[in-house]
Amino acid sequence: MGKFIIIAAKSGFKFNLLAANGAVIAASQVYDGLESCRGGIESLRKNAPIAALQDCTAAARQERCPKFELYTDRAGEYRFRLRAANGKILAASEGYRAKKSCLAGIESVRRNAACPAAVEMRC
């Protein structure tokens, strides 16, 4: 089972979603306050399991939010970001060399976000 880690940042708080093996599978933006950060976690829990997949690396139709956007970065690596129903980015991934690995990362976020995961604070 995955878990969320809330981390104090210079200008607020951010969270990471960790898989059962402890690997970071998604990272959030920095939120102004702790309650906003916790709200971001709840939004991710709500949106990840139902989010459509929009593959920006291929000719695909536009999907409505919530959605995962799969894209390539400047280095040619595959990445994803999860957008909430309001279009704001909830979390983003690391770079993956293979598209298949990135798709597996999306599925890992879906599974781990849907669980009643623990939330841990780190300073």
Coordinates of C-alpha atoms in Angstrom, one line a residue:
M1 CA 0.0 0.0 0.0
G2 CA 1.3 3.4 -0.9
K3 CA 1.4 6.5 1.3
F4 CA 1.6 10.3 1.1
I5 CA 4.5 12.2 2.6
I6 CA 3.9 15.9 3.3
I7 CA 7.2 17.9 3.2
A8 CA 7.8 21.4 4.5
A9 CA 9.2 23.6 1.7
K10 CA 10.6 27.1 1.8
S11 CA 7.3 28.7 0.9
G12 CA 4.8 26.2 2.2
F13 CA 4.2 22.4 1.9
K14 CA 4.2 19.8 -0.8
F15 CA 3.5 16.1 -1.0
N16 CA 4.8 13.0 -2.6
L17 CA 2.9 9.8 -3.3
L18 CA 5.1 6.8 -2.5
A19 CA 4.5 3.3 -3.9
A20 CA 4.6 0.3 -1.5
N21 CA 8.3 -0.1 -2.3
G22 CA 9.0 3.5 -1.2
A23 CA 9.6 5.0 -4.6
V24 CA 8.1 8.4 -5.4
I25 CA 5.5 8.0 -8.1
A26 CA 4.0 11.5 -8.1
A27 CA 5.0 14.9 -6.6
S28 CA 2.8 17.9 -6.0
Q29 CA 3.3 21.6 -6.4
V30 CA 4.1 23.7 -3.4
Y31 CA 1.0 24.8 -1.4
D32 CA 0.8 27.9 0.7
G33 CA -0.5 26.1 3.8
L34 CA -0.8 22.7 5.4
E35 CA -4.5 22.5 4.9
S36 CA -4.2 23.4 1.2
C37 CA -1.7 20.6 0.9
R38 CA -4.0 18.1 2.6
G39 CA -6.7 19.3 0.2
G40 CA -4.4 18.5 -2.7
I41 CA -4.0 15.0 -1.4
E42 CA -7.7 14.5 -1.1
S43 CA -8.2 15.8 -4.6
L44 CA -5.6 13.4 -5.9
R45 CA -7.3 10.5 -4.1
K46 CA -10.6 11.5 -5.7
N47 CA -9.3 12.2 -9.2
A48 CA -6.6 9.6 -9.9
P49 CA -8.8 6.5 -10.0
I50 CA -11.3 8.1 -12.5
A51 CA -8.9 10.3 -14.6
A52 CA -8.9 9.7 -18.3
L53 CA -5.5 9.3 -20.1
Q54 CA -4.5 11.8 -22.8
D55 CA -1.5 10.6 -24.8
C56 CA 0.2 13.9 -26.0
T57 CA 2.9 11.8 -27.7
A58 CA 0.4 10.5 -30.3
A59 CA -2.5 11.9 -32.3
A60 CA -5.3 11.6 -29.7
R61 CA -8.5 13.4 -28.9
Q62 CA -8.6 15.9 -26.1
E63 CA -9.8 14.4 -22.9
R64 CA -11.8 16.3 -20.3
C65 CA -10.4 16.8 -16.8
P66 CA -9.7 15.0 -14.6
K67 CA -7.0 13.4 -16.7
F68 CA -3.5 12.1 -16.8
E69 CA -1.4 13.8 -19.5
L70 CA 1.4 11.7 -20.9
Y71 CA 4.1 13.7 -22.7
T72 CA 7.8 13.8 -23.6
D73 CA 10.1 16.4 -22.0
R74 CA 13.0 18.2 -23.7
A75 CA 15.4 15.3 -22.9
G76 CA 13.1 12.9 -24.7
E77 CA 11.9 11.2 -21.5
Y78 CA 8.2 10.3 -20.9
R79 CA 6.4 12.0 -18.1
F80 CA 2.9 12.4 -16.8
R81 CA 0.9 15.0 -14.9
L82 CA -2.5 14.6 -13.3
R83 CA -4.9 17.4 -13.8
A84 CA -7.9 17.8 -11.4
A85 CA -11.5 18.4 -12.6
N86 CA -10.7 22.2 -12.5
G87 CA -7.7 21.8 -14.8
K88 CA -5.1 22.5 -12.2
I89 CA -2.1 20.2 -12.0
L90 CA -2.3 18.0 -8.9
A91 CA 0.9 16.0 -9.3
A92 CA 3.7 15.2 -11.8
S93 CA 6.0 12.3 -12.4
E94 CA 9.7 11.8 -12.8
G95 CA 11.1 11.1 -16.3
Y96 CA 10.9 7.6 -17.7
R97 CA 13.0 6.3 -20.6
A98 CA 10.2 4.0 -21.9
K99 CA 6.6 4.9 -22.5
K100 CA 5.5 1.5 -21.1
S101 CA 7.2 2.4 -17.8
C102 CA 5.4 5.8 -17.7
L103 CA 2.1 4.1 -18.3
A104 CA 2.9 1.7 -15.4
G105 CA 3.6 4.7 -13.3
I106 CA 0.2 6.1 -14.1
E107 CA -1.4 2.8 -13.1
S108 CA 0.6 2.8 -9.9
V109 CA -0.7 6.3 -9.0
R110 CA -4.3 5.1 -9.7
R111 CA -3.9 2.1 -7.4
N112 CA -2.0 3.8 -4.6
A113 CA -4.0 7.0 -4.5
A114 CA -7.3 5.1 -4.2
C115 CA -6.2 3.3 -1.1
P116 CA -6.8 4.8 2.3
A117 CA -3.1 5.6 2.5
A118 CA -1.3 6.9 5.5
V119 CA -0.2 10.5 5.5
E120 CA 3.1 11.2 7.2
M121 CA 4.8 14.6 7.9
R122 CA 8.4 15.3 7.3
C123 CA 10.2 18.5 8.1

